[in-house]
Amino acid sequence: MARPREARWTGALDILGELRGTTAAVTRAEAARRLGLGSGSATEITARLRALNLLDEIPAPVVGRGRPTTCLRPNPLGPLVAVVEVRYEDWRCAISEIDGRPVTVVVQRHGRSDGSEVVRPIAEALRELRRQYGQRLRAVSVAVAGAVRYGRLVQAAPLEWGPTDLSGIVPDDALPLLIGNDATLAGLAEARDGAGAGTGTVLHLTVEVGLGGVLVVGGVPAVGAGGAGGEYGHLPFGDRSVPCLCGARGCWDNEVDGRALARHLGTPPPEDPRAFAYEVLQRAAAGEAEAAAAVREVARALASGIAGLVNAHDPSVVTLGGLAPLIRAAAEEDFDAAYLDGLMSFRRADPIPLRAASLGDEGALIGAAASALDLVLSETGLNDWAADFGQGLDKPRDVP
Ligand SMILES: [Zn+2]
């Protein structure tokens, strides 16, 4: 049963929610109308949020004969979250206001040899943000290219990292730390603010090195008991004679990316499968027949697996990220035929739409910000903020 909201934040959580995931100006009048709030209570709530530095209001341009209103935006002295994305070849760190639009502040390549190597430089970047923003920084959220279970990176197959403890990036529990899989977080972002926005159940799949994804139901990712669900790349949709880096055999992961293209072309496994895949896609576009045949093969493997997942999950829409929409576009006929072939017959007359993800490479970062803001903009998070604010947020925090 849902807990009743505290009277203190009634309406405030909804108003703050209106600011999230949007780049368009939100006026107080529009927010009130969408939320079914009277203009008096909207004015009272926004004044209270302004007094706590939770939002800011500036006069809205006057349109027609309507009463003057204000544009709502994050307060320039309001709460912030830090987001980190650990990718195949590098990591980056960004900062986000409560609108959930991260701005990248540091990008650094990593050696790929050992996960623990990235802990120290990321910790240093976060320490710098804490020096700069003090208690305005409320949480840290990490998106990582690997399987995450109970907040721990348990396996990063393409990176070939073993279990890695990332908790050291925020020493001494100085801030809440959330760790999630990159494809899961990108899916969360696509479902809430991207190509799946406004639909109920979104299956997000992304191909980079291997394949990841998530089923998002009503804005909430279905990630299982320990958070490691959605490892769709390790379904046995592949050739059982091919061992996977994850330890299983016959994984779909090995059929849909640059490694698969190299196998079909009879070339050695590429050092950077992602870059190799882009290169083969270009060669195919330039008319190289062998490259085009390899792309068609990969497109069929990808599309028939997607059909199987549509049969299993019955989503409202499938969003495709990373290389997936490019593979589809490069071999559309083969892709679409394999998709239809794999669907149960009752689904074929009106197949679930497949859409290219709209947030691009920013998806995982935006999803990581969203999950941190879910915490910061909860009742508990707002109570904590109000308490810290009452004690004077400007005091610099001791940074070890
Ligand atoms: Zn596998």
GROMACS .gro file of C-alpha atoms and ligand atoms in nm:
model
  401
    1MET     CA    1   0.000   0.000   0.000
    2ALA     CA    2   0.134   0.345  -0.087
    3ARG     CA    3   0.225   0.552   0.216
    4PRO     CA    4   0.032   0.879   0.243
    5ARG     CA    5   0.251   1.176   0.159
    6GLU     CA    6   0.358   1.409   0.435
    7ALA     CA    7   0.146   1.723   0.431
    8ARG     CA    8   0.467   1.928   0.422
    9TRP     CA    9   0.551   1.823   0.068
   10THR     CA   10   0.200   1.788  -0.071
   11GLY     CA   11   0.203   1.929  -0.421
   12ALA     CA   12   0.571   2.020  -0.392
   13LEU     CA   13   0.689   1.681  -0.516
   14ASP     CA   14   0.456   1.715  -0.816
   15ILE     CA   15   0.571   2.068  -0.897
   16LEU     CA   16   0.936   1.960  -0.879
   17GLY     CA   17   0.848   1.662  -1.098
   18GLU     CA   18   0.728   1.903  -1.369
   19LEU     CA   19   1.081   2.039  -1.400
   20ARG     CA   20   1.238   1.702  -1.461
   21GLY     CA   21   1.347   1.570  -1.795
   22THR     CA   22   1.247   1.877  -1.989
   23THR     CA   23   1.446   2.141  -2.170
   24ALA     CA   24   1.136   2.345  -2.250
   25ALA     CA   25   1.033   2.631  -2.023
   26VAL     CA   26   0.762   2.523  -1.778
   27THR     CA   27   0.533   2.799  -1.655
   28ARG     CA   28   0.370   2.788  -1.315
   29ALA     CA   29   0.027   2.819  -1.479
   30GLU     CA   30   0.089   2.516  -1.706
   31ALA     CA   31   0.228   2.308  -1.419
   32ALA     CA   32  -0.075   2.394  -1.203
   33ARG     CA   33  -0.315   2.305  -1.484
   34ARG     CA   34  -0.146   1.970  -1.555
   35LEU     CA   35  -0.143   1.882  -1.184
   36GLY     CA   36  -0.498   2.001  -1.116
   37LEU     CA   37  -0.376   2.259  -0.862
   38GLY     CA   38  -0.556   2.590  -0.807
   39SER     CA   39  -0.347   2.895  -0.897
   40GLY     CA   40  -0.345   3.006  -0.530
   41SER     CA   41  -0.196   2.684  -0.401
   42ALA     CA   42   0.052   2.663  -0.692
   43THR     CA   43   0.172   3.014  -0.601
   44GLU     CA   44   0.201   2.920  -0.233
   45ILE     CA   45   0.391   2.595  -0.307
   46THR     CA   46   0.637   2.755  -0.548
   47ALA     CA   47   0.703   3.037  -0.299
   48ARG     CA   48   0.785   2.778  -0.033
   49LEU     CA   49   1.016   2.587  -0.273
   50ARG     CA   50   1.184   2.912  -0.372
   51ALA     CA   51   1.248   2.999  -0.008
   52LEU     CA   52   1.428   2.664   0.029
   53ASN     CA   53   1.637   2.722  -0.289
   54LEU     CA   54   1.461   2.425  -0.448
   55LEU     CA   55   1.342   2.620  -0.749
   56ASP     CA   56   1.355   2.960  -0.906
   57GLU     CA   57   1.091   3.166  -1.083
   58ILE     CA   58   1.135   3.432  -1.348
   59PRO     CA   59   0.855   3.630  -1.514
   60ALA     CA   60   0.721   3.444  -1.817
   61PRO     CA   61   0.680   3.629  -2.145
   62VAL     CA   62   0.321   3.756  -2.161
   63VAL     CA   63   0.116   3.559  -2.414
   64GLY     CA   64  -0.229   3.684  -2.518
   65ARG     CA   65  -0.460   3.807  -2.244
   66GLY     CA   66  -0.383   3.539  -1.983
   67ARG     CA   67  -0.282   3.641  -1.633
   68PRO     CA   68   0.093   3.694  -1.591
   69THR     CA   69   0.274   3.382  -1.477
   70THR     CA   70   0.632   3.272  -1.413
   71CYS     CA   71   0.871   3.023  -1.566
   72LEU     CA   72   0.991   2.757  -1.321
   73ARG     CA   73   1.351   2.646  -1.328
   74PRO     CA   74   1.609   2.486  -1.099
   75ASN     CA   75   1.741   2.726  -0.836
   76PRO     CA   76   2.102   2.827  -0.917
   77LEU     CA   77   2.185   2.750  -0.551
   78GLY     CA   78   1.972   2.435  -0.537
   79PRO     CA   79   2.052   2.064  -0.496
   80LEU     CA   80   2.286   1.890  -0.740
   81VAL     CA   81   2.369   1.529  -0.818
   82ALA     CA   82   2.695   1.399  -0.961
   83VAL     CA   83   2.676   1.133  -1.229
   84VAL     CA   84   2.954   0.909  -1.356
   85GLU     CA   85   2.953   0.685  -1.660
   86VAL     CA   86   3.215   0.411  -1.692
   87ARG     CA   87   3.230   0.310  -2.059
   88TYR     CA   88   3.430   0.062  -2.257
   89GLU     CA   89   3.719   0.297  -2.324
   90ASP     CA   90   3.674   0.588  -2.083
   91TRP     CA   91   3.481   0.732  -1.792
   92ARG     CA   92   3.317   1.069  -1.754
   93CYS     CA   93   3.174   1.269  -1.471
   94ALA     CA   94   2.887   1.517  -1.495
   95ILE     CA   95   2.680   1.738  -1.270
   96SER     CA   96   2.304   1.781  -1.286
   97GLU     CA   97   2.053   2.022  -1.139
   98ILE     CA   98   1.707   1.896  -1.046
   99ASP     CA   99   1.591   1.910  -1.408
  100GLY     CA  100   1.801   1.597  -1.470
  101ARG     CA  101   2.009   1.743  -1.755
  102PRO     CA  102   2.369   1.643  -1.678
  103VAL     CA  103   2.657   1.860  -1.792
  104THR     CA  104   2.985   1.672  -1.837
  105VAL     CA  105   3.280   1.816  -1.645
  106VAL     CA  106   3.554   1.550  -1.681
  107VAL     CA  107   3.629   1.280  -1.941
  108GLN     CA  108   3.925   1.044  -1.902
  109ARG     CA  109   4.038   0.729  -2.081
  110HIS     CA  110   4.111   0.424  -1.869
  111GLY     CA  111   4.352   0.136  -1.916
  112ARG     CA  112   4.079  -0.131  -1.939
  113SER     CA  113   4.304  -0.374  -1.754
  114ASP     CA  114   4.149  -0.363  -1.410
  115GLY     CA  115   3.831  -0.205  -1.273
  116SER     CA  116   3.996  -0.091  -0.953
  117GLU     CA  117   4.214   0.145  -1.161
  118VAL     CA  118   3.921   0.377  -1.228
  119VAL     CA  119   3.826   0.414  -0.861
  120ARG     CA  120   4.102   0.660  -0.765
  121PRO     CA  121   4.062   0.913  -1.050
  122ILE     CA  122   3.683   0.909  -1.022
  123ALA     CA  123   3.706   0.959  -0.644
  124GLU     CA  124   3.934   1.257  -0.708
  125ALA     CA  125   3.689   1.410  -0.959
  126LEU     CA  126   3.404   1.370  -0.710
  127ARG     CA  127   3.613   1.519  -0.429
  128GLU     CA  128   3.668   1.823  -0.650
  129LEU     CA  129   3.291   1.857  -0.705
  130ARG     CA  130   3.233   1.835  -0.329
  131ARG     CA  131   3.495   2.107  -0.273
  132GLN     CA  132   3.319   2.321  -0.529
  133TYR     CA  133   2.956   2.264  -0.433
  134GLY     CA  134   2.968   2.154  -0.067
  135GLN     CA  135   2.637   2.028   0.063
  136ARG     CA  136   2.454   2.124  -0.252
  137LEU     CA  137   2.585   1.793  -0.386
  138ARG     CA  138   2.331   1.538  -0.260
  139ALA     CA  139   2.402   1.203  -0.427
  140VAL     CA  140   2.629   1.024  -0.671
  141SER     CA  141   2.498   0.789  -0.937
  142VAL     CA  142   2.720   0.566  -1.150
  143ALA     CA  143   2.633   0.397  -1.480
  144VAL     CA  144   2.874   0.119  -1.565
  145ALA     CA  145   2.918  -0.109  -1.867
  146GLY     CA  146   2.879  -0.428  -1.666
  147ALA     CA  147   2.645  -0.635  -1.453
  148VAL     CA  148   2.557  -0.470  -1.123
  149ARG     CA  149   2.410  -0.668  -0.836
  150TYR     CA  150   2.330  -0.535  -0.490
  151GLY     CA  151   2.516  -0.215  -0.578
  152ARG     CA  152   2.836  -0.395  -0.677
  153LEU     CA  153   2.991  -0.440  -1.020
  154VAL     CA  154   2.991  -0.819  -1.034
  155GLN     CA  155   3.099  -0.874  -1.393
  156ALA     CA  156   3.199  -0.653  -1.680
  157ALA     CA  157   3.222  -0.905  -1.963
  158PRO     CA  158   3.339  -0.688  -2.257
  159LEU     CA  159   3.581  -0.501  -2.031
  160GLU     CA  160   3.701  -0.833  -1.888
  161TRP     CA  161   3.698  -0.685  -1.540
  162GLY     CA  162   3.630  -0.915  -1.251
  163PRO     CA  163   3.411  -0.820  -0.956
  164THR     CA  164   3.499  -0.460  -0.872
  165ASP     CA  165   3.415  -0.268  -0.559
  166LEU     CA  166   3.327   0.083  -0.672
  167SER     CA  167   3.221   0.203  -0.327
  168GLY     CA  168   3.563   0.369  -0.283
  169ILE     CA  169   3.469   0.645  -0.527
  170VAL     CA  170   3.274   0.805  -0.241
  171PRO     CA  171   3.491   0.743   0.065
  172ASP     CA  172   3.345   0.737   0.415
  173ASP     CA  173   2.985   0.715   0.293
  174ALA     CA  174   3.002   1.091   0.247
  175LEU     CA  175   2.713   1.084  -0.001
  176PRO     CA  176   2.451   0.831  -0.110
  177LEU     CA  177   2.602   0.623  -0.392
  178LEU     CA  178   2.391   0.446  -0.654
  179ILE     CA  179   2.544   0.208  -0.906
  180GLY     CA  180   2.356   0.076  -1.207
  181ASN     CA  181   2.413  -0.091  -1.540
  182ASP     CA  182   2.453   0.158  -1.826
  183ALA     CA  183   2.196  -0.001  -2.057
  184THR     CA  184   1.944  -0.021  -1.771
  185LEU     CA  185   1.989   0.348  -1.695
  186ALA     CA  186   1.977   0.444  -2.064
  187GLY     CA  187   1.650   0.249  -2.085
  188LEU     CA  188   1.511   0.432  -1.783
  189ALA     CA  189   1.594   0.763  -1.954
  190GLU     CA  190   1.442   0.656  -2.288
  191ALA     CA  191   1.126   0.533  -2.114
  192ARG     CA  192   1.075   0.851  -1.913
  193ASP     CA  193   1.207   1.126  -2.140
  194GLY     CA  194   1.313   0.973  -2.470
  195ALA     CA  195   1.170   0.760  -2.751
  196GLY     CA  196   0.948   0.561  -2.512
  197ALA     CA  197   0.805   0.858  -2.319
  198GLY     CA  198   0.430   0.847  -2.272
  199THR     CA  199   0.401   0.472  -2.334
  200GLY     CA  200   0.338   0.223  -2.055
  201THR     CA  201   0.590  -0.060  -2.091
  202VAL     CA  202   0.916   0.001  -2.271
  203LEU     CA  203   1.172  -0.259  -2.373
  204HIS     CA  204   1.503  -0.086  -2.431
  205LEU     CA  205   1.788  -0.268  -2.606
  206THR     CA  206   2.125  -0.128  -2.691
  207VAL     CA  207   2.421  -0.270  -2.882
  208GLU     CA  208   2.772  -0.144  -2.809
  209VAL     CA  209   3.016  -0.424  -2.732
  210GLY     CA  210   2.756  -0.691  -2.671
  211LEU     CA  211   2.395  -0.608  -2.595
  212GLY     CA  212   2.220  -0.479  -2.287
  213GLY     CA  213   1.878  -0.356  -2.203
  214VAL     CA  214   1.592  -0.333  -1.963
  215LEU     CA  215   1.217  -0.360  -1.939
  216VAL     CA  216   1.075  -0.040  -1.788
  217VAL     CA  217   0.722  -0.071  -1.651
  218GLY     CA  218   0.546   0.252  -1.555
  219GLY     CA  219   0.877   0.441  -1.538
  220VAL     CA  220   1.040   0.180  -1.312
  221PRO     CA  221   1.310  -0.057  -1.445
  222ALA     CA  222   1.239  -0.425  -1.381
  223VAL     CA  223   1.583  -0.537  -1.270
  224GLY     CA  224   1.509  -0.832  -1.044
  225ALA     CA  225   1.593  -0.895  -0.680
  226GLY     CA  226   1.955  -0.784  -0.686
  227GLY     CA  227   1.939  -0.534  -0.971
  228ALA     CA  228   2.122  -0.750  -1.225
  229GLY     CA  229   1.821  -0.827  -1.446
  230GLY     CA  230   1.810  -0.717  -1.808
  231GLU     CA  231   2.124  -0.900  -1.917
  232TYR     CA  232   1.951  -0.985  -2.243
  233GLY     CA  233   2.282  -1.029  -2.421
  234HIS     CA  234   2.330  -1.352  -2.232
  235LEU     CA  235   2.018  -1.525  -2.357
  236PRO     CA  236   2.117  -1.834  -2.559
  237PHE     CA  237   2.007  -1.688  -2.897
  238GLY     CA  238   2.352  -1.751  -3.040
  239ASP     CA  239   2.571  -2.032  -3.168
  240ARG     CA  240   2.618  -2.283  -2.885
  241SER     CA  241   2.973  -2.355  -3.001
  242VAL     CA  242   3.078  -1.996  -2.925
  243PRO     CA  243   3.185  -1.942  -2.563
  244CYS     CA  244   3.094  -1.603  -2.418
  245LEU     CA  245   3.317  -1.389  -2.199
  246CYS     CA  246   3.042  -1.410  -1.935
  247GLY     CA  247   3.112  -1.781  -1.884
  248ALA     CA  248   2.804  -1.914  -2.064
  249ARG     CA  249   2.782  -2.053  -2.416
  250GLY     CA  250   2.578  -1.946  -2.714
  251CYS     CA  251   2.506  -1.594  -2.589
  252TRP     CA  252   2.323  -1.348  -2.813
  253ASP     CA  253   2.592  -1.092  -2.713
  254ASN     CA  254   2.835  -1.249  -2.958
  255GLU     CA  255   2.600  -1.233  -3.258
  256VAL     CA  256   2.510  -0.867  -3.273
  257ASP     CA  257   2.821  -0.649  -3.251
  258GLY     CA  258   3.165  -0.583  -3.400
  259ARG     CA  259   3.294  -0.921  -3.282
  260ALA     CA  260   3.020  -1.095  -3.480
  261LEU     CA  261   3.093  -0.884  -3.789
  262ALA     CA  262   3.461  -0.983  -3.764
  263ARG     CA  263   3.368  -1.352  -3.740
  264HIS     CA  264   3.142  -1.330  -4.047
  265LEU     CA  265   3.420  -1.151  -4.235
  266GLY     CA  266   3.677  -1.410  -4.126
  267THR     CA  267   3.900  -1.149  -3.961
  268PRO     CA  268   4.056  -1.171  -3.611
  269PRO     CA  269   3.859  -1.042  -3.310
  270PRO     CA  270   3.886  -0.661  -3.319
  271GLU     CA  271   4.068  -0.470  -3.047
  272ASP     CA  272   3.783  -0.216  -3.033
  273PRO     CA  273   3.465  -0.395  -3.148
  274ARG     CA  274   3.258  -0.078  -3.141
  275ALA     CA  275   3.492   0.114  -3.370
  276PHE     CA  276   3.520  -0.193  -3.594
  277ALA     CA  277   3.142  -0.215  -3.626
  278TYR     CA  278   3.122   0.149  -3.739
  279GLU     CA  279   3.395   0.078  -3.993
  280VAL     CA  280   3.213  -0.227  -4.135
  281LEU     CA  281   2.886  -0.031  -4.152
  282GLN     CA  282   3.069   0.234  -4.354
  283ARG     CA  283   3.224  -0.025  -4.583
  284ALA     CA  284   2.879  -0.178  -4.639
  285ALA     CA  285   2.733   0.166  -4.716
  286ALA     CA  286   3.016   0.221  -4.965
  287GLY     CA  287   2.907  -0.092  -5.150
  288GLU     CA  288   3.150  -0.360  -5.028
  289ALA     CA  289   2.953  -0.682  -5.077
  290GLU     CA  290   3.125  -0.887  -4.804
  291ALA     CA  291   3.072  -0.615  -4.546
  292ALA     CA  292   2.707  -0.580  -4.650
  293ALA     CA  293   2.654  -0.956  -4.615
  294ALA     CA  294   2.808  -0.953  -4.264
  295VAL     CA  295   2.583  -0.662  -4.164
  296ARG     CA  296   2.276  -0.847  -4.296
  297GLU     CA  297   2.370  -1.154  -4.091
  298VAL     CA  298   2.405  -0.945  -3.774
  299ALA     CA  299   2.081  -0.759  -3.849
  300ARG     CA  300   1.890  -1.089  -3.871
  301ALA     CA  301   2.042  -1.216  -3.545
  302LEU     CA  302   1.950  -0.893  -3.371
  303ALA     CA  303   1.595  -0.872  -3.509
  304SER     CA  304   1.497  -1.232  -3.440
  305GLY     CA  305   1.613  -1.200  -3.078
  306ILE     CA  306   1.412  -0.880  -3.041
  307ALA     CA  307   1.106  -1.063  -3.170
  308GLY     CA  308   1.157  -1.331  -2.902
  309LEU     CA  309   1.173  -1.065  -2.632
  310VAL     CA  310   0.860  -0.897  -2.768
  311ASN     CA  311   0.685  -1.235  -2.747
  312ALA     CA  312   0.802  -1.268  -2.387
  313HIS     CA  313   0.738  -0.916  -2.256
  314ASP     CA  314   0.463  -0.765  -2.475
  315PRO     CA  315   0.600  -0.409  -2.445
  316SER     CA  316   0.420  -0.100  -2.582
  317VAL     CA  317   0.732  -0.003  -2.773
  318VAL     CA  318   1.091  -0.121  -2.822
  319THR     CA  319   1.358   0.149  -2.815
  320LEU     CA  320   1.691   0.070  -2.983
  321GLY     CA  321   2.014   0.235  -2.875
  322GLY     CA  322   2.383   0.234  -2.966
  323LEU     CA  323   2.460   0.049  -3.288
  324ALA     CA  324   2.120  -0.122  -3.306
  325PRO     CA  325   1.934   0.145  -3.508
  326LEU     CA  326   2.234   0.177  -3.744
  327ILE     CA  327   2.239  -0.199  -3.803
  328ARG     CA  328   1.867  -0.190  -3.871
  329ALA     CA  329   1.899   0.105  -4.110
  330ALA     CA  330   2.188  -0.064  -4.295
  331ALA     CA  331   1.993  -0.385  -4.360
  332GLU     CA  332   1.633  -0.281  -4.311
  333GLU     CA  333   1.472  -0.542  -4.533
  334ASP     CA  334   1.651  -0.834  -4.367
  335PHE     CA  335   1.603  -0.686  -4.022
  336ASP     CA  336   1.230  -0.627  -4.058
  337ALA     CA  337   1.170  -0.966  -4.220
  338ALA     CA  338   1.352  -1.144  -3.936
  339TYR     CA  339   1.157  -0.941  -3.680
  340LEU     CA  340   0.821  -1.036  -3.833
  341ASP     CA  341   0.931  -1.399  -3.875
  342GLY     CA  342   1.014  -1.422  -3.506
  343LEU     CA  343   0.683  -1.280  -3.384
  344MET     CA  344   0.399  -1.507  -3.282
  345SER     CA  345   0.142  -1.487  -3.559
  346PHE     CA  346  -0.118  -1.292  -3.360
  347ARG     CA  347   0.136  -1.010  -3.320
  348ARG     CA  348   0.222  -0.976  -3.689
  349ALA     CA  349  -0.079  -0.776  -3.807
  350ASP     CA  350   0.010  -0.493  -3.572
  351PRO     CA  351   0.372  -0.545  -3.466
  352ILE     CA  352   0.504  -0.360  -3.162
  353PRO     CA  353   0.688  -0.053  -3.297
  354LEU     CA  354   1.069  -0.041  -3.288
  355ARG     CA  355   1.202   0.311  -3.243
  356ALA     CA  356   1.554   0.451  -3.246
  357ALA     CA  357   1.650   0.583  -2.903
  358SER     CA  358   1.636   0.961  -2.898
  359LEU     CA  359   1.883   1.048  -2.622
  360GLY     CA  360   2.183   0.903  -2.804
  361ASP     CA  361   2.506   0.867  -2.610
  362GLU     CA  362   2.364   1.077  -2.326
  363GLY     CA  363   2.103   0.817  -2.228
  364ALA     CA  364   2.298   0.638  -1.955
  365LEU     CA  365   2.411   0.965  -1.799
  366ILE     CA  366   2.055   1.106  -1.803
  367GLY     CA  367   1.923   0.781  -1.653
  368ALA     CA  368   2.187   0.790  -1.381
  369ALA     CA  369   2.085   1.147  -1.298
  370ALA     CA  370   1.719   1.041  -1.292
  371SER     CA  371   1.783   0.762  -1.043
  372ALA     CA  372   1.981   0.997  -0.814
  373LEU     CA  373   1.707   1.261  -0.837
  374ASP     CA  374   1.443   1.002  -0.746
  375LEU     CA  375   1.629   0.986  -0.414
  376VAL     CA  376   1.701   1.358  -0.371
  377LEU     CA  377   1.347   1.462  -0.465
  378SER     CA  378   1.177   1.205  -0.241
  379GLU     CA  379   1.013   1.307   0.089
  380THR     CA  380   1.319   1.190   0.281
  381GLY     CA  381   1.554   1.368   0.041
  382LEU     CA  382   1.359   1.694   0.070
  383ASN     CA  383   1.344   1.667   0.451
  384ASP     CA  384   1.722   1.621   0.455
  385TRP     CA  385   1.770   1.917   0.224
  386ALA     CA  386   1.541   2.139   0.432
  387ALA     CA  387   1.728   2.040   0.751
  388ASP     CA  388   2.071   2.110   0.598
  389PHE     CA  389   1.940   2.432   0.443
  390GLY     CA  390   1.814   2.547   0.786
  391GLN     CA  391   2.165   2.504   0.923
  392GLY     CA  392   2.324   2.710   0.647
  393LEU     CA  393   2.429   2.520   0.337
  394ASP     CA  394   2.700   2.767   0.251
  395LYS     CA  395   2.934   2.638   0.517
  396PRO     CA  396   3.195   2.437   0.331
  397ARG     CA  397   3.183   2.070   0.414
  398ASP     CA  398   3.494   1.895   0.542
  399VAL     CA  399   3.635   1.703   0.253
  400PRO     CA  400   3.877   1.425   0.346
  401ZN      ZN  401   2.723  -1.442  -2.217
   0.00000   0.00000   0.00000
